[in-house]
CSV table of C-alpha atoms in Angstrom, one decimal:
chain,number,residue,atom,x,y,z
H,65,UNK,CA,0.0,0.0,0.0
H,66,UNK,CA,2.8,2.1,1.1
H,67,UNK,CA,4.4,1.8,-2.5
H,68,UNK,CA,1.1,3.1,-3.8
H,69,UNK,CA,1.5,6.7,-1.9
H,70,UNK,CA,4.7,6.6,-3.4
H,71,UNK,CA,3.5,6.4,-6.7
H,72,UNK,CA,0.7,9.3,-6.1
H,73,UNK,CA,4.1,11.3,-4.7
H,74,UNK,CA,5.9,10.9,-8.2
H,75,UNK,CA,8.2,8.8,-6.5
H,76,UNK,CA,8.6,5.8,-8.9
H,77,UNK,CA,11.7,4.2,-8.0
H,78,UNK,CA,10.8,4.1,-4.2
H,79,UNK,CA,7.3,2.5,-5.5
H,80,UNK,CA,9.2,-0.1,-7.3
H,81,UNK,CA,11.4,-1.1,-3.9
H,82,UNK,CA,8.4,-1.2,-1.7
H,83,UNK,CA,6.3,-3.1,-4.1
H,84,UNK,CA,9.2,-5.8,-4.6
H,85,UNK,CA,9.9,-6.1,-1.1
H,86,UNK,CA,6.1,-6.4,-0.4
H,87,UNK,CA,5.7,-9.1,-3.5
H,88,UNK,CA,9.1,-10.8,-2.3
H,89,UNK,CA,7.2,-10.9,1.3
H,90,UNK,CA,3.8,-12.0,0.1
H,91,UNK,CA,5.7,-14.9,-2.0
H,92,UNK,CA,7.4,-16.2,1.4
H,93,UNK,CA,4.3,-15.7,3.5
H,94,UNK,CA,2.2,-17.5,1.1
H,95,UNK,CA,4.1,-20.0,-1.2
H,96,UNK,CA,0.1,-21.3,-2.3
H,97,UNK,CA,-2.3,-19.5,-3.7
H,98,UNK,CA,-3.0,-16.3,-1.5
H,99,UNK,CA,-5.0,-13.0,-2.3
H,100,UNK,CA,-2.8,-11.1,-0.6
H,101,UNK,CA,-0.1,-12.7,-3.1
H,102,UNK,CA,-2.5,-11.7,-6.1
H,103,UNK,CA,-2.9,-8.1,-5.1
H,104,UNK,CA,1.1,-7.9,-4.3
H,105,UNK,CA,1.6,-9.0,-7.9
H,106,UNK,CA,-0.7,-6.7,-8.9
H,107,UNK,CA,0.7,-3.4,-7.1
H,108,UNK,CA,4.3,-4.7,-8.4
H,109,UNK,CA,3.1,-4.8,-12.2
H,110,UNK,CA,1.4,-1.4,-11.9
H,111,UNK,CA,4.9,-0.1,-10.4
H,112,UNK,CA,6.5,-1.6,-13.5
H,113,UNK,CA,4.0,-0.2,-15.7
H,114,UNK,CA,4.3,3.5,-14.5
H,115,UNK,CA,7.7,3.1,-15.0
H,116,UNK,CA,7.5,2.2,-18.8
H,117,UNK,CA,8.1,-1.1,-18.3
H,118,UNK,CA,4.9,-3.0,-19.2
H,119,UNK,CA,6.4,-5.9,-20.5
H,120,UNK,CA,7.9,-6.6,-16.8
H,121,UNK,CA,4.4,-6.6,-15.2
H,122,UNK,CA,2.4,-8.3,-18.0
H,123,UNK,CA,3.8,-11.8,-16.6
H,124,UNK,CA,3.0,-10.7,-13.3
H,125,UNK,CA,-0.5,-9.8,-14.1
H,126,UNK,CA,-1.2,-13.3,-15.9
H,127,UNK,CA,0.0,-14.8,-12.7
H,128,UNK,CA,-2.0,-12.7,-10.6
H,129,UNK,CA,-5.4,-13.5,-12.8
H,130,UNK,CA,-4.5,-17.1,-13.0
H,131,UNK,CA,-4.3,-17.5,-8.9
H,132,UNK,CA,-7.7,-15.7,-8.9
H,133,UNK,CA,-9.4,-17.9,-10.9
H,134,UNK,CA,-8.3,-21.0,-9.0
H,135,UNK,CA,-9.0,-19.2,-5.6
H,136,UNK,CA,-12.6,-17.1,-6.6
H,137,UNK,CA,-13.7,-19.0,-10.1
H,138,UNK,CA,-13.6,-17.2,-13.5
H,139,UNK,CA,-16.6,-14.9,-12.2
H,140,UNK,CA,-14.5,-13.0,-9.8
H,141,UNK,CA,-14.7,-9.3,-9.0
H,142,UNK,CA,-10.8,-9.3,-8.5
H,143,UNK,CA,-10.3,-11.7,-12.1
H,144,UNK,CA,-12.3,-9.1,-14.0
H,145,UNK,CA,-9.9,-5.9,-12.0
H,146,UNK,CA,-7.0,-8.1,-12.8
H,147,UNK,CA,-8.3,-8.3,-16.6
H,148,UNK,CA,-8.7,-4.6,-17.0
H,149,UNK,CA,-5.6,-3.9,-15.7
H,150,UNK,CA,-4.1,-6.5,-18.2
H,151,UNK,CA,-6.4,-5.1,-21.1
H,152,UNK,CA,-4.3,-1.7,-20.9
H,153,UNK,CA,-1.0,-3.1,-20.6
H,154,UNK,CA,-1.4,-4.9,-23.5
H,155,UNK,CA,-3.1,-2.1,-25.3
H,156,UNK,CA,0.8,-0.4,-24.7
H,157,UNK,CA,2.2,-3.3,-27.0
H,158,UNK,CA,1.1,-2.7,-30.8
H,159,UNK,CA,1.7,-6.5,-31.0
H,160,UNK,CA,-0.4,-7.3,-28.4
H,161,UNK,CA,-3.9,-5.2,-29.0
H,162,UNK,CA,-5.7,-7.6,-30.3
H,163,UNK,CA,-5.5,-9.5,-27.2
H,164,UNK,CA,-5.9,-6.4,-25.5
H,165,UNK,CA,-9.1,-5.9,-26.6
H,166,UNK,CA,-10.4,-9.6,-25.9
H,167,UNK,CA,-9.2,-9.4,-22.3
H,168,UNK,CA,-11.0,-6.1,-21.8
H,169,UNK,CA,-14.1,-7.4,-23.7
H,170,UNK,CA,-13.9,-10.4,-21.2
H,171,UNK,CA,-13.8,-8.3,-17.8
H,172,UNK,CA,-16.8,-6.2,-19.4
H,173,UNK,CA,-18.4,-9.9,-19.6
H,174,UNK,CA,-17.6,-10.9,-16.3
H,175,UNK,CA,-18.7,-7.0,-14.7
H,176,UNK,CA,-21.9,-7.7,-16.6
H,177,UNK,CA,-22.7,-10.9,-15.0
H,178,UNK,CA,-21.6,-10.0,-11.5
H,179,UNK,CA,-23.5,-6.4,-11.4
H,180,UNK,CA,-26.6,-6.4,-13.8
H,181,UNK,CA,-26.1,-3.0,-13.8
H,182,UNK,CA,-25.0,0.0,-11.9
H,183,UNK,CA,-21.5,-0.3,-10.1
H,184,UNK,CA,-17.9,1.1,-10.2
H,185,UNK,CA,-16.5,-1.7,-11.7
H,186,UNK,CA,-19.1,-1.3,-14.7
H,187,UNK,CA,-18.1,2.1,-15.4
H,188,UNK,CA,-14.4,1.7,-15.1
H,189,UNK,CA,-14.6,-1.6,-17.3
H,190,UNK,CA,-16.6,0.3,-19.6
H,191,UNK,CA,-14.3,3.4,-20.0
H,192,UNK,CA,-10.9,0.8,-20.1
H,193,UNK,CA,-12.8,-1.2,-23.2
H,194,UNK,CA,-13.4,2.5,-25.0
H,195,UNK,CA,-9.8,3.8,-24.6
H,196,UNK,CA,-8.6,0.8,-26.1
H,197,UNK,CA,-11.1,0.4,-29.1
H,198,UNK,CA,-10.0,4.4,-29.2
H,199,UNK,CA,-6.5,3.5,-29.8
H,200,UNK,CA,-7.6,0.8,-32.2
H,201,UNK,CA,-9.2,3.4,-34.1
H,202,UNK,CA,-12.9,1.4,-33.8
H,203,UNK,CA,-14.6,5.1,-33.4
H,204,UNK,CA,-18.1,3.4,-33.8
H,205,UNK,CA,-17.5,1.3,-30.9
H,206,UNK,CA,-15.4,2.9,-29.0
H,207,UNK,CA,-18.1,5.8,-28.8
H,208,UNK,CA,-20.8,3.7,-28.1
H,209,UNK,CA,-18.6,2.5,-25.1
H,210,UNK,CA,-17.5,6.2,-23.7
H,211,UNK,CA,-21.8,7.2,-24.3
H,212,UNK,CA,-22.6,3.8,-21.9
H,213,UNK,CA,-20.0,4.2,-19.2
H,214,UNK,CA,-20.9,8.1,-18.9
H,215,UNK,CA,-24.3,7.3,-18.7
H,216,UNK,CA,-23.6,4.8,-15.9
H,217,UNK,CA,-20.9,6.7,-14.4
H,218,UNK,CA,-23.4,9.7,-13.7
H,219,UNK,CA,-26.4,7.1,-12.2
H,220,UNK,CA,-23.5,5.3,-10.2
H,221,UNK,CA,-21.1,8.7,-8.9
H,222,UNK,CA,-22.9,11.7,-10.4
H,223,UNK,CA,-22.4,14.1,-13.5
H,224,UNK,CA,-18.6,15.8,-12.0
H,225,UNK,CA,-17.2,12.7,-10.7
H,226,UNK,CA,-13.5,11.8,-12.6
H,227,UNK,CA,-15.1,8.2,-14.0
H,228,UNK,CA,-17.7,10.5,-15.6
H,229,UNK,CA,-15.6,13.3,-17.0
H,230,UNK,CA,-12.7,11.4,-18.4
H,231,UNK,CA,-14.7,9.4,-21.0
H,232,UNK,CA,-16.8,12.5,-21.4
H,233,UNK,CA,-13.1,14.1,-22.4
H,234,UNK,CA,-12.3,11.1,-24.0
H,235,UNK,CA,-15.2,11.2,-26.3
H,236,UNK,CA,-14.6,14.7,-27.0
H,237,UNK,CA,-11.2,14.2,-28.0
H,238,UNK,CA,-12.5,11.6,-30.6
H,239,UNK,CA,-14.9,14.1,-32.1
C-alpha cells in the first residue's frame, strides 16, 4: 500500500522497492495460492507499468489472474480488475492489442454478470474497453462505449465525478 502513496508522490523508483519487497514478502508468507499474493503482484506490475516497463508486469498480471481464478472462479470481482488492468497493458504493446481488446471485452463480460447494472467496476470496465477500441481506431464502438460508461458513471457517482468526466473528455477528443 505504502508503494502506492509513493506512486501518487511521483516517487517511482521508491514504489518499485516497496512493491518488490512487499511481493518478495507475500511470496514467502504464502508459497500457495493467496490473495494477498494476487494483489502484491498486482501493485508490483502497476509499479513496472508507470515506470515504462509494461512488459515486466504483464507476466506478473497473468500470474495474478491465473491465482484468482483457482481461488474465486472465473466470475470474480478481482479476475475481472486483474483483466482490465491487463487489457491496458497490452493495449501499450502494438503487437499485443488484439489480445488487448479480448481481455477487456472479457472483464466487461464478467462485470456484466456480477453487477446487472450500476457499479464502479461497470463504469471503469466500460471506460478501459473504449480507450482501447480508441486506440484501435474502432470510433463506432469505442463511442458507443465512452456514451454507456458516462451514462452509468453519472447514475452510479454523479455528473462531475472523474469516472464520468474522463470518458466524457475522451469522447470529446474523438470528435
Amino acid at each position: 500500500l505504502l508503494s502506492l502513496v509513493r506512486l501518487v508522490e511521483a516517487d517511482r523508483d521508491e514504489a518499485e522497492s516497496l512493491a518488490r519487497r512487499c511481493l518478495d514478502m507475500s511470496r514467502r508468507l504464502y508459497p500457495n495460492d493467496h490473495v494477498q499474493k494476487g494483489i502484491a503482484l498486482e501493485c508490483m506490475a502497476k509499479a513496472l507499468f508507470d515506470q515504462g516497463r509494461s512488459a515486466e508486469g504483464e507476466p506478473l498480471l497473468r500470474e495474478a489472474i491465473a491465482m484468482y481464478r483457482r481461488l474465486e472462479g472465473e466470475d470474480s470481482l478481482l479476475v475481472s480488475r486483474a483483466l482490465v488492468n491487463l487489457g491496458r497493458v497490452l493495449m501499450h504493446d502494438r503487437s499485443k492489442r488484439v489480445e488487448g481488446l479480448q481481455v477487456l471485452e472479457d472483464a466487461l463480460v464478467i462485470n456484466r454478470r456480477q453487477f446487472d447494472g450500476k457499479h464502479a467496476d461497470m463504469v471503469q470496465s466500460l471506460s478501459a474497453l473504449a480507450n482501447a477500441l480508441a486506440i484501435a481506431q474502432e470510433d463506432t464502438a469505442a463511442e458507443a462505449r465512452y456514451l454507456e460508461a458516462i451514462e452509468l458513471g453519472r447514475e452510479v457517482f454523479g455528473p462531475d465525478h472523474p469516472d464520468v468526466v474522463t470518458p466524457q473528455a475522451n469522447l470529446a477528443i474523438m470528435y
